[in-house]
Amino acid sequence: MHVKIEENWKKQLSAEFEKPYFGTLVSFVKDAYAESTVYPAGNEIFNAFNFCHFDQVKVVIIGQDPYHGAQQAHGLCFSVREGTAFPPSLKNIFKEIQDDLGKPVPAHGSLERWARQGCLLLNATLTVEAHQPGSHQKKGWEHFTDAVIQKVSEQREHLVFMLWGAYAQKKSVLIDETKHLILASAHPSPFAAHKGFLGNRHFSKANQYLLNHGKEAVDW
């Protein structure tokens, strides 16, 4: 199946694109876009891959669903378009970066600059119906994104995986801890951030690990 995705990712994931579940998933997604409002825009579904090529990945951050409000989701987990108000989880992410690294809160909530530095900002489910959180779960996306995590773990070395919240932490079984760093904590949402996300110092820990293994730190 032809999928518009960055060339190195296409090579790594070509076997997934030929599996029956992926064809079923594509049919579901096409129908959903034709029949209702779905986020992100169709040409942004694979932005996480197109902004962060397979051989450039240094950090993997795992989310669950895209944002389901207008002008928010654009294919990168936790990120919103420039000019869009910060969702609560993103506010706490920026607060932790400020406390951890002393960096000021940025003017906008787009994390595209992280992606272009080697951060794979991967939601487990890559599409969602407007105002219907979880509406595209268990349609095949999780099967695909699990394969992505496993492939990155197998083929690359010395990456940092940030697993925030119980859902993301379940993905640890897909990651080889003998050659990667897993940083796990509570989710940055206001309901959980005070239970261990705030103060986790994941951003400085990630950069130190990258530097220790000959990689460039991320400018968070």
JSON list of C-alpha atoms in Angstrom, two decimals:
[
{"chain": "A", "resi": 1, "resn": "MET", "atom": "CA", "xyz": [0.00, 0.00, 0.00]},
{"chain": "A", "resi": 2, "resn": "HIS", "atom": "CA", "xyz": [1.30, 3.47, -0.88]},
{"chain": "A", "resi": 3, "resn": "VAL", "atom": "CA", "xyz": [1.57, 5.67, 2.21]},
{"chain": "A", "resi": 4, "resn": "LYS", "atom": "CA", "xyz": [2.83, 9.27, 2.06]},
{"chain": "A", "resi": 5, "resn": "ILE", "atom": "CA", "xyz": [5.48, 9.15, 4.76]},
{"chain": "A", "resi": 6, "resn": "GLU", "atom": "CA", "xyz": [9.18, 10.01, 5.00]},
{"chain": "A", "resi": 7, "resn": "GLU", "atom": "CA", "xyz": [11.27, 7.64, 2.88]},
{"chain": "A", "resi": 8, "resn": "ASN", "atom": "CA", "xyz": [13.34, 5.99, 5.64]},
{"chain": "A", "resi": 9, "resn": "TRP", "atom": "CA", "xyz": [10.20, 5.37, 7.70]},
{"chain": "A", "resi": 10, "resn": "LYS", "atom": "CA", "xyz": [8.56, 3.90, 4.60]},
{"chain": "A", "resi": 11, "resn": "LYS", "atom": "CA", "xyz": [11.43, 1.41, 4.27]},
{"chain": "A", "resi": 12, "resn": "GLN", "atom": "CA", "xyz": [11.28, 0.45, 7.95]},
{"chain": "A", "resi": 13, "resn": "LEU", "atom": "CA", "xyz": [7.49, 0.11, 8.05]},
{"chain": "A", "resi": 14, "resn": "SER", "atom": "CA", "xyz": [6.79, -1.31, 4.59]},
{"chain": "A", "resi": 15, "resn": "ALA", "atom": "CA", "xyz": [5.79, -4.69, 6.02]},
{"chain": "A", "resi": 16, "resn": "GLU", "atom": "CA", "xyz": [3.18, -3.02, 8.29]},
{"chain": "A", "resi": 17, "resn": "PHE", "atom": "CA", "xyz": [1.61, -1.21, 5.36]},
{"chain": "A", "resi": 18, "resn": "GLU", "atom": "CA", "xyz": [0.96, -4.54, 3.63]},
{"chain": "A", "resi": 19, "resn": "LYS", "atom": "CA", "xyz": [-0.75, -6.24, 6.58]},
{"chain": "A", "resi": 20, "resn": "PRO", "atom": "CA", "xyz": [-4.53, -6.73, 6.46]},
{"chain": "A", "resi": 21, "resn": "TYR", "atom": "CA", "xyz": [-5.19, -4.64, 9.58]},
{"chain": "A", "resi": 22, "resn": "PHE", "atom": "CA", "xyz": [-3.57, -1.59, 7.97]},
{"chain": "A", "resi": 23, "resn": "GLY", "atom": "CA", "xyz": [-5.80, -1.80, 4.92]},
{"chain": "A", "resi": 24, "resn": "THR", "atom": "CA", "xyz": [-8.84, -2.00, 7.20]},
{"chain": "A", "resi": 25, "resn": "LEU", "atom": "CA", "xyz": [-7.54, 0.97, 9.19]},
{"chain": "A", "resi": 26, "resn": "VAL", "atom": "CA", "xyz": [-7.04, 3.07, 6.05]},
{"chain": "A", "resi": 27, "resn": "SER", "atom": "CA", "xyz": [-10.59, 2.34, 4.92]},
{"chain": "A", "resi": 28, "resn": "PHE", "atom": "CA", "xyz": [-11.95, 3.35, 8.33]},
{"chain": "A", "resi": 29, "resn": "VAL", "atom": "CA", "xyz": [-9.94, 6.59, 8.37]},
{"chain": "A", "resi": 30, "resn": "LYS", "atom": "CA", "xyz": [-10.94, 7.56, 4.82]},
{"chain": "A", "resi": 31, "resn": "ASP", "atom": "CA", "xyz": [-14.61, 7.02, 5.64]},
{"chain": "A", "resi": 32, "resn": "ALA", "atom": "CA", "xyz": [-14.28, 9.00, 8.87]},
{"chain": "A", "resi": 33, "resn": "TYR", "atom": "CA", "xyz": [-12.77, 12.01, 7.07]},
{"chain": "A", "resi": 34, "resn": "ALA", "atom": "CA", "xyz": [-15.50, 11.83, 4.42]},
{"chain": "A", "resi": 35, "resn": "GLU", "atom": "CA", "xyz": [-18.36, 11.61, 6.90]},
{"chain": "A", "resi": 36, "resn": "SER", "atom": "CA", "xyz": [-17.35, 13.82, 9.85]},
{"chain": "A", "resi": 37, "resn": "THR", "atom": "CA", "xyz": [-14.80, 16.32, 11.14]},
{"chain": "A", "resi": 38, "resn": "VAL", "atom": "CA", "xyz": [-11.58, 14.52, 12.04]},
{"chain": "A", "resi": 39, "resn": "TYR", "atom": "CA", "xyz": [-8.30, 15.87, 13.41]},
{"chain": "A", "resi": 40, "resn": "PRO", "atom": "CA", "xyz": [-5.58, 16.44, 12.44]},
{"chain": "A", "resi": 41, "resn": "ALA", "atom": "CA", "xyz": [-5.93, 17.41, 8.78]},
{"chain": "A", "resi": 42, "resn": "GLY", "atom": "CA", "xyz": [-5.36, 14.43, 6.50]},
{"chain": "A", "resi": 43, "resn": "ASN", "atom": "CA", "xyz": [-2.00, 15.71, 5.25]},
{"chain": "A", "resi": 44, "resn": "GLU", "atom": "CA", "xyz": [-0.77, 16.06, 8.85]},
{"chain": "A", "resi": 45, "resn": "ILE", "atom": "CA", "xyz": [-1.53, 12.54, 10.13]},
{"chain": "A", "resi": 46, "resn": "PHE", "atom": "CA", "xyz": [2.10, 11.45, 9.71]},
{"chain": "A", "resi": 47, "resn": "ASN", "atom": "CA", "xyz": [3.76, 14.73, 10.74]},
{"chain": "A", "resi": 48, "resn": "ALA", "atom": "CA", "xyz": [5.56, 13.02, 13.64]},
{"chain": "A", "resi": 49, "resn": "PHE", "atom": "CA", "xyz": [7.41, 10.90, 11.07]},
{"chain": "A", "resi": 50, "resn": "ASN", "atom": "CA", "xyz": [7.85, 13.54, 8.39]},
{"chain": "A", "resi": 51, "resn": "PHE", "atom": "CA", "xyz": [9.41, 16.06, 10.79]},
{"chain": "A", "resi": 52, "resn": "CYS", "atom": "CA", "xyz": [11.58, 13.45, 12.56]},
{"chain": "A", "resi": 53, "resn": "HIS", "atom": "CA", "xyz": [13.14, 10.97, 10.16]},
{"chain": "A", "resi": 54, "resn": "PHE", "atom": "CA", "xyz": [13.86, 7.43, 11.29]},
{"chain": "A", "resi": 55, "resn": "ASP", "atom": "CA", "xyz": [17.63, 7.82, 11.43]},
{"chain": "A", "resi": 56, "resn": "GLN", "atom": "CA", "xyz": [17.35, 11.12, 13.32]},
{"chain": "A", "resi": 57, "resn": "VAL", "atom": "CA", "xyz": [15.29, 9.90, 16.30]},
{"chain": "A", "resi": 58, "resn": "LYS", "atom": "CA", "xyz": [16.90, 10.62, 19.67]},
{"chain": "A", "resi": 59, "resn": "VAL", "atom": "CA", "xyz": [13.89, 10.94, 21.97]},
{"chain": "A", "resi": 60, "resn": "VAL", "atom": "CA", "xyz": [10.47, 9.29, 21.80]},
{"chain": "A", "resi": 61, "resn": "ILE", "atom": "CA", "xyz": [7.53, 10.88, 23.64]},
{"chain": "A", "resi": 62, "resn": "ILE", "atom": "CA", "xyz": [4.33, 8.86, 23.65]},
{"chain": "A", "resi": 63, "resn": "GLY", "atom": "CA", "xyz": [0.86, 10.38, 23.87]},
{"chain": "A", "resi": 64, "resn": "GLN", "atom": "CA", "xyz": [-2.55, 8.75, 23.55]},
{"chain": "A", "resi": 65, "resn": "ASP", "atom": "CA", "xyz": [-4.96, 10.67, 21.27]},
{"chain": "A", "resi": 66, "resn": "PRO", "atom": "CA", "xyz": [-4.66, 13.83, 19.19]},
{"chain": "A", "resi": 67, "resn": "TYR", "atom": "CA", "xyz": [-6.38, 16.89, 20.63]},
{"chain": "A", "resi": 68, "resn": "HIS", "atom": "CA", "xyz": [-10.03, 16.88, 19.54]},
{"chain": "A", "resi": 69, "resn": "GLY", "atom": "CA", "xyz": [-10.72, 20.62, 19.41]},
{"chain": "A", "resi": 70, "resn": "ALA", "atom": "CA", "xyz": [-10.48, 22.94, 16.41]},
{"chain": "A", "resi": 71, "resn": "GLN", "atom": "CA", "xyz": [-7.06, 24.36, 15.50]},
{"chain": "A", "resi": 72, "resn": "GLN", "atom": "CA", "xyz": [-5.21, 22.17, 17.99]},
{"chain": "A", "resi": 73, "resn": "ALA", "atom": "CA", "xyz": [-3.91, 18.84, 16.66]},
{"chain": "A", "resi": 74, "resn": "HIS", "atom": "CA", "xyz": [-1.32, 18.88, 13.88]},
{"chain": "A", "resi": 75, "resn": "GLY", "atom": "CA", "xyz": [0.21, 15.42, 14.08]},
{"chain": "A", "resi": 76, "resn": "LEU", "atom": "CA", "xyz": [2.61, 15.82, 17.03]},
{"chain": "A", "resi": 77, "resn": "CYS", "atom": "CA", "xyz": [1.66, 14.60, 20.50]},
{"chain": "A", "resi": 78, "resn": "PHE", "atom": "CA", "xyz": [1.15, 17.32, 23.15]},
{"chain": "A", "resi": 79, "resn": "SER", "atom": "CA", "xyz": [1.77, 20.01, 20.50]},
{"chain": "A", "resi": 80, "resn": "VAL", "atom": "CA", "xyz": [-0.69, 22.62, 19.22]},
{"chain": "A", "resi": 81, "resn": "ARG", "atom": "CA", "xyz": [-0.56, 24.99, 16.28]},
{"chain": "A", "resi": 82, "resn": "GLU", "atom": "CA", "xyz": [0.98, 28.40, 16.72]},
{"chain": "A", "resi": 83, "resn": "GLY", "atom": "CA", "xyz": [-1.63, 30.88, 17.92]},
{"chain": "A", "resi": 84, "resn": "THR", "atom": "CA", "xyz": [-3.63, 28.22, 19.82]},
{"chain": "A", "resi": 85, "resn": "ALA", "atom": "CA", "xyz": [-3.98, 28.46, 23.60]},
{"chain": "A", "resi": 86, "resn": "PHE", "atom": "CA", "xyz": [-1.85, 25.98, 25.55]},
{"chain": "A", "resi": 87, "resn": "PRO", "atom": "CA", "xyz": [-3.83, 22.92, 26.71]},
{"chain": "A", "resi": 88, "resn": "PRO", "atom": "CA", "xyz": [-3.34, 22.14, 30.42]},
{"chain": "A", "resi": 89, "resn": "SER", "atom": "CA", "xyz": [-0.88, 19.26, 29.88]},
{"chain": "A", "resi": 90, "resn": "LEU", "atom": "CA", "xyz": [1.31, 21.41, 27.66]},
{"chain": "A", "resi": 91, "resn": "LYS", "atom": "CA", "xyz": [1.31, 24.18, 30.27]},
{"chain": "A", "resi": 92, "resn": "ASN", "atom": "CA", "xyz": [2.69, 21.69, 32.79]},
{"chain": "A", "resi": 93, "resn": "ILE", "atom": "CA", "xyz": [5.30, 20.44, 30.32]},
{"chain": "A", "resi": 94, "resn": "PHE", "atom": "CA", "xyz": [6.57, 23.98, 29.84]},
{"chain": "A", "resi": 95, "resn": "LYS", "atom": "CA", "xyz": [6.45, 24.57, 33.60]},
{"chain": "A", "resi": 96, "resn": "GLU", "atom": "CA", "xyz": [8.64, 21.52, 34.20]},
{"chain": "A", "resi": 97, "resn": "ILE", "atom": "CA", "xyz": [11.12, 22.63, 31.53]},
{"chain": "A", "resi": 98, "resn": "GLN", "atom": "CA", "xyz": [11.27, 26.05, 33.16]},
{"chain": "A", "resi": 99, "resn": "ASP", "atom": "CA", "xyz": [11.87, 24.54, 36.61]},
{"chain": "A", "resi": 100, "resn": "ASP", "atom": "CA", "xyz": [14.31, 21.91, 35.31]},
{"chain": "A", "resi": 101, "resn": "LEU", "atom": "CA", "xyz": [16.37, 23.93, 32.85]},
{"chain": "A", "resi": 102, "resn": "GLY", "atom": "CA", "xyz": [15.53, 27.55, 33.60]},
{"chain": "A", "resi": 103, "resn": "LYS", "atom": "CA", "xyz": [14.13, 28.12, 30.11]},
{"chain": "A", "resi": 104, "resn": "PRO", "atom": "CA", "xyz": [11.31, 30.64, 29.72]},
{"chain": "A", "resi": 105, "resn": "VAL", "atom": "CA", "xyz": [7.87, 29.47, 28.60]},
{"chain": "A", "resi": 106, "resn": "PRO", "atom": "CA", "xyz": [7.78, 29.81, 24.78]},
{"chain": "A", "resi": 107, "resn": "ALA", "atom": "CA", "xyz": [5.49, 32.17, 22.91]},
{"chain": "A", "resi": 108, "resn": "HIS", "atom": "CA", "xyz": [3.56, 29.36, 21.22]},
{"chain": "A", "resi": 109, "resn": "GLY", "atom": "CA", "xyz": [2.73, 25.69, 21.78]},
{"chain": "A", "resi": 110, "resn": "SER", "atom": "CA", "xyz": [4.05, 24.13, 18.58]},
{"chain": "A", "resi": 111, "resn": "LEU", "atom": "CA", "xyz": [6.65, 21.46, 19.33]},
{"chain": "A", "resi": 112, "resn": "GLU", "atom": "CA", "xyz": [7.70, 21.17, 15.71]},
{"chain": "A", "resi": 113, "resn": "ARG", "atom": "CA", "xyz": [11.17, 22.47, 16.67]},
{"chain": "A", "resi": 114, "resn": "TRP", "atom": "CA", "xyz": [11.54, 19.48, 19.04]},
{"chain": "A", "resi": 115, "resn": "ALA", "atom": "CA", "xyz": [10.54, 17.10, 16.25]},
{"chain": "A", "resi": 116, "resn": "ARG", "atom": "CA", "xyz": [13.08, 18.60, 13.88]},
{"chain": "A", "resi": 117, "resn": "GLN", "atom": "CA", "xyz": [15.79, 18.01, 16.51]},
{"chain": "A", "resi": 118, "resn": "GLY", "atom": "CA", "xyz": [15.04, 14.29, 16.72]},
{"chain": "A", "resi": 119, "resn": "CYS", "atom": "CA", "xyz": [12.03, 13.99, 19.03]},
{"chain": "A", "resi": 120, "resn": "LEU", "atom": "CA", "xyz": [9.44, 11.51, 17.77]},
{"chain": "A", "resi": 121, "resn": "LEU", "atom": "CA", "xyz": [6.22, 12.96, 19.18]},
{"chain": "A", "resi": 122, "resn": "LEU", "atom": "CA", "xyz": [4.05, 9.89, 18.75]},
{"chain": "A", "resi": 123, "resn": "ASN", "atom": "CA", "xyz": [0.41, 9.53, 19.68]},
{"chain": "A", "resi": 124, "resn": "ALA", "atom": "CA", "xyz": [-0.74, 5.91, 20.02]},
{"chain": "A", "resi": 125, "resn": "THR", "atom": "CA", "xyz": [-3.82, 6.83, 17.96]},
{"chain": "A", "resi": 126, "resn": "LEU", "atom": "CA", "xyz": [-3.13, 9.20, 15.07]},
{"chain": "A", "resi": 127, "resn": "THR", "atom": "CA", "xyz": [-6.64, 10.48, 14.33]},
{"chain": "A", "resi": 128, "resn": "VAL", "atom": "CA", "xyz": [-9.73, 11.46, 16.33]},
{"chain": "A", "resi": 129, "resn": "GLU", "atom": "CA", "xyz": [-13.26, 12.69, 15.61]},
{"chain": "A", "resi": 130, "resn": "ALA", "atom": "CA", "xyz": [-13.93, 16.28, 16.64]},
{"chain": "A", "resi": 131, "resn": "HIS", "atom": "CA", "xyz": [-15.01, 16.57, 20.28]},
{"chain": "A", "resi": 132, "resn": "GLN", "atom": "CA", "xyz": [-15.04, 12.76, 20.65]},
{"chain": "A", "resi": 133, "resn": "PRO", "atom": "CA", "xyz": [-11.91, 11.75, 22.61]},
{"chain": "A", "resi": 134, "resn": "GLY", "atom": "CA", "xyz": [-10.96, 8.14, 22.08]},
{"chain": "A", "resi": 135, "resn": "SER", "atom": "CA", "xyz": [-13.25, 7.79, 19.07]},
{"chain": "A", "resi": 136, "resn": "HIS", "atom": "CA", "xyz": [-10.56, 6.25, 16.84]},
{"chain": "A", "resi": 137, "resn": "GLN", "atom": "CA", "xyz": [-9.03, 3.97, 19.43]},
{"chain": "A", "resi": 138, "resn": "LYS", "atom": "CA", "xyz": [-8.97, 0.21, 18.78]},
{"chain": "A", "resi": 139, "resn": "LYS", "atom": "CA", "xyz": [-9.33, 0.66, 15.03]},
{"chain": "A", "resi": 140, "resn": "GLY", "atom": "CA", "xyz": [-5.77, -0.40, 14.23]},
{"chain": "A", "resi": 141, "resn": "TRP", "atom": "CA", "xyz": [-3.70, 2.68, 15.02]},
{"chain": "A", "resi": 142, "resn": "GLU", "atom": "CA", "xyz": [-2.33, 1.19, 18.24]},
{"chain": "A", "resi": 143, "resn": "HIS", "atom": "CA", "xyz": [-1.17, -1.90, 16.36]},
{"chain": "A", "resi": 144, "resn": "PHE", "atom": "CA", "xyz": [0.70, 0.36, 13.96]},
{"chain": "A", "resi": 145, "resn": "THR", "atom": "CA", "xyz": [2.26, 2.66, 16.55]},
{"chain": "A", "resi": 146, "resn": "ASP", "atom": "CA", "xyz": [3.31, -0.30, 18.72]},
{"chain": "A", "resi": 147, "resn": "ALA", "atom": "CA", "xyz": [5.16, -1.60, 15.66]},
{"chain": "A", "resi": 148, "resn": "VAL", "atom": "CA", "xyz": [6.81, 1.82, 15.30]},
{"chain": "A", "resi": 149, "resn": "ILE", "atom": "CA", "xyz": [8.03, 1.78, 18.92]},
{"chain": "A", "resi": 150, "resn": "GLN", "atom": "CA", "xyz": [9.31, -1.76, 18.59]},
{"chain": "A", "resi": 151, "resn": "LYS", "atom": "CA", "xyz": [11.10, -1.01, 15.31]},
{"chain": "A", "resi": 152, "resn": "VAL", "atom": "CA", "xyz": [12.83, 2.06, 16.74]},
{"chain": "A", "resi": 153, "resn": "SER", "atom": "CA", "xyz": [13.87, 0.09, 19.82]},
{"chain": "A", "resi": 154, "resn": "GLU", "atom": "CA", "xyz": [15.27, -2.76, 17.73]},
{"chain": "A", "resi": 155, "resn": "GLN", "atom": "CA", "xyz": [17.04, -0.79, 15.02]},
{"chain": "A", "resi": 156, "resn": "ARG", "atom": "CA", "xyz": [18.42, 2.18, 16.95]},
{"chain": "A", "resi": 157, "resn": "GLU", "atom": "CA", "xyz": [20.61, 2.56, 20.08]},
{"chain": "A", "resi": 158, "resn": "HIS", "atom": "CA", "xyz": [20.81, 4.93, 23.04]},
{"chain": "A", "resi": 159, "resn": "LEU", "atom": "CA", "xyz": [17.44, 6.62, 22.65]},
{"chain": "A", "resi": 160, "resn": "VAL", "atom": "CA", "xyz": [15.38, 8.21, 25.41]},
{"chain": "A", "resi": 161, "resn": "PHE", "atom": "CA", "xyz": [11.75, 7.09, 25.79]},
{"chain": "A", "resi": 162, "resn": "MET", "atom": "CA", "xyz": [9.55, 9.40, 27.88]},
{"chain": "A", "resi": 163, "resn": "LEU", "atom": "CA", "xyz": [6.55, 7.50, 29.20]},
{"chain": "A", "resi": 164, "resn": "TRP", "atom": "CA", "xyz": [4.15, 9.82, 31.02]},
{"chain": "A", "resi": 165, "resn": "GLY", "atom": "CA", "xyz": [1.13, 8.22, 32.68]},
{"chain": "A", "resi": 166, "resn": "ALA", "atom": "CA", "xyz": [-0.08, 4.65, 32.97]},
{"chain": "A", "resi": 167, "resn": "TYR", "atom": "CA", "xyz": [-1.11, 4.34, 29.31]},
{"chain": "A", "resi": 168, "resn": "ALA", "atom": "CA", "xyz": [2.31, 5.30, 27.96]},
{"chain": "A", "resi": 169, "resn": "GLN", "atom": "CA", "xyz": [4.10, 3.20, 30.57]},
{"chain": "A", "resi": 170, "resn": "LYS", "atom": "CA", "xyz": [2.42, 0.07, 29.23]},
{"chain": "A", "resi": 171, "resn": "LYS", "atom": "CA", "xyz": [4.51, 0.57, 26.09]},
{"chain": "A", "resi": 172, "resn": "SER", "atom": "CA", "xyz": [7.68, -0.21, 28.04]},
{"chain": "A", "resi": 173, "resn": "VAL", "atom": "CA", "xyz": [7.31, -3.90, 27.09]},
{"chain": "A", "resi": 174, "resn": "LEU", "atom": "CA", "xyz": [8.11, -2.89, 23.50]},
{"chain": "A", "resi": 175, "resn": "ILE", "atom": "CA", "xyz": [11.40, -1.21, 24.45]},
{"chain": "A", "resi": 176, "resn": "ASP", "atom": "CA", "xyz": [14.79, -2.86, 25.02]},
{"chain": "A", "resi": 177, "resn": "GLU", "atom": "CA", "xyz": [15.92, -1.34, 28.32]},
{"chain": "A", "resi": 178, "resn": "THR", "atom": "CA", "xyz": [19.42, -2.75, 27.90]},
{"chain": "A", "resi": 179, "resn": "LYS", "atom": "CA", "xyz": [20.23, -0.21, 25.17]},
{"chain": "A", "resi": 180, "resn": "HIS", "atom": "CA", "xyz": [17.81, 2.67, 25.75]},
{"chain": "A", "resi": 181, "resn": "LEU", "atom": "CA", "xyz": [16.82, 4.97, 28.63]},
{"chain": "A", "resi": 182, "resn": "ILE", "atom": "CA", "xyz": [13.21, 4.85, 29.81]},
{"chain": "A", "resi": 183, "resn": "LEU", "atom": "CA", "xyz": [12.01, 7.85, 31.81]},
{"chain": "A", "resi": 184, "resn": "ALA", "atom": "CA", "xyz": [8.62, 7.17, 33.40]},
{"chain": "A", "resi": 185, "resn": "SER", "atom": "CA", "xyz": [6.46, 9.41, 35.55]},
{"chain": "A", "resi": 186, "resn": "ALA", "atom": "CA", "xyz": [2.90, 10.59, 36.10]},
{"chain": "A", "resi": 187, "resn": "HIS", "atom": "CA", "xyz": [1.10, 12.27, 33.20]},
{"chain": "A", "resi": 188, "resn": "PRO", "atom": "CA", "xyz": [1.41, 16.08, 32.83]},
{"chain": "A", "resi": 189, "resn": "SER", "atom": "CA", "xyz": [-2.37, 16.58, 32.95]},
{"chain": "A", "resi": 190, "resn": "PRO", "atom": "CA", "xyz": [-3.63, 18.70, 35.88]},
{"chain": "A", "resi": 191, "resn": "PHE", "atom": "CA", "xyz": [-5.23, 15.59, 37.37]},
{"chain": "A", "resi": 192, "resn": "ALA", "atom": "CA", "xyz": [-1.88, 13.81, 37.74]},
{"chain": "A", "resi": 193, "resn": "ALA", "atom": "CA", "xyz": [1.03, 16.23, 37.28]},
{"chain": "A", "resi": 194, "resn": "HIS", "atom": "CA", "xyz": [1.46, 16.79, 41.02]},
{"chain": "A", "resi": 195, "resn": "LYS", "atom": "CA", "xyz": [1.85, 13.02, 41.50]},
{"chain": "A", "resi": 196, "resn": "GLY", "atom": "CA", "xyz": [5.30, 12.94, 39.96]},
{"chain": "A", "resi": 197, "resn": "PHE", "atom": "CA", "xyz": [5.41, 14.72, 36.62]},
{"chain": "A", "resi": 198, "resn": "LEU", "atom": "CA", "xyz": [6.30, 18.09, 38.07]},
{"chain": "A", "resi": 199, "resn": "GLY", "atom": "CA", "xyz": [9.80, 17.72, 39.40]},
{"chain": "A", "resi": 200, "resn": "ASN", "atom": "CA", "xyz": [10.68, 14.64, 37.33]},
{"chain": "A", "resi": 201, "resn": "ARG", "atom": "CA", "xyz": [13.57, 16.49, 35.61]},
{"chain": "A", "resi": 202, "resn": "HIS", "atom": "CA", "xyz": [13.11, 14.34, 32.53]},
{"chain": "A", "resi": 203, "resn": "PHE", "atom": "CA", "xyz": [14.40, 17.02, 30.18]},
{"chain": "A", "resi": 204, "resn": "SER", "atom": "CA", "xyz": [17.76, 17.45, 31.85]},
{"chain": "A", "resi": 205, "resn": "LYS", "atom": "CA", "xyz": [18.07, 13.68, 32.37]},
{"chain": "A", "resi": 206, "resn": "ALA", "atom": "CA", "xyz": [17.38, 13.08, 28.69]},
{"chain": "A", "resi": 207, "resn": "ASN", "atom": "CA", "xyz": [20.00, 15.60, 27.60]},
{"chain": "A", "resi": 208, "resn": "GLN", "atom": "CA", "xyz": [22.61, 14.17, 29.94]},
{"chain": "A", "resi": 209, "resn": "TYR", "atom": "CA", "xyz": [22.02, 10.67, 28.60]},
{"chain": "A", "resi": 210, "resn": "LEU", "atom": "CA", "xyz": [22.25, 11.88, 25.00]},
{"chain": "A", "resi": 211, "resn": "LEU", "atom": "CA", "xyz": [25.50, 13.73, 25.71]},
{"chain": "A", "resi": 212, "resn": "ASN", "atom": "CA", "xyz": [26.91, 10.69, 27.50]},
{"chain": "A", "resi": 213, "resn": "HIS", "atom": "CA", "xyz": [26.32, 8.67, 24.31]},
{"chain": "A", "resi": 214, "resn": "GLY", "atom": "CA", "xyz": [27.77, 11.12, 21.85]},
{"chain": "A", "resi": 215, "resn": "LYS", "atom": "CA", "xyz": [24.54, 12.74, 20.71]},
{"chain": "A", "resi": 216, "resn": "GLU", "atom": "CA", "xyz": [23.54, 16.40, 20.71]},
{"chain": "A", "resi": 217, "resn": "ALA", "atom": "CA", "xyz": [21.31, 17.58, 23.54]},
{"chain": "A", "resi": 218, "resn": "VAL", "atom": "CA", "xyz": [17.81, 18.77, 22.65]},
{"chain": "A", "resi": 219, "resn": "ASP", "atom": "CA", "xyz": [17.10, 22.50, 22.91]},
{"chain": "A", "resi": 220, "resn": "TRP", "atom": "CA", "xyz": [13.86, 22.15, 24.80]}
]
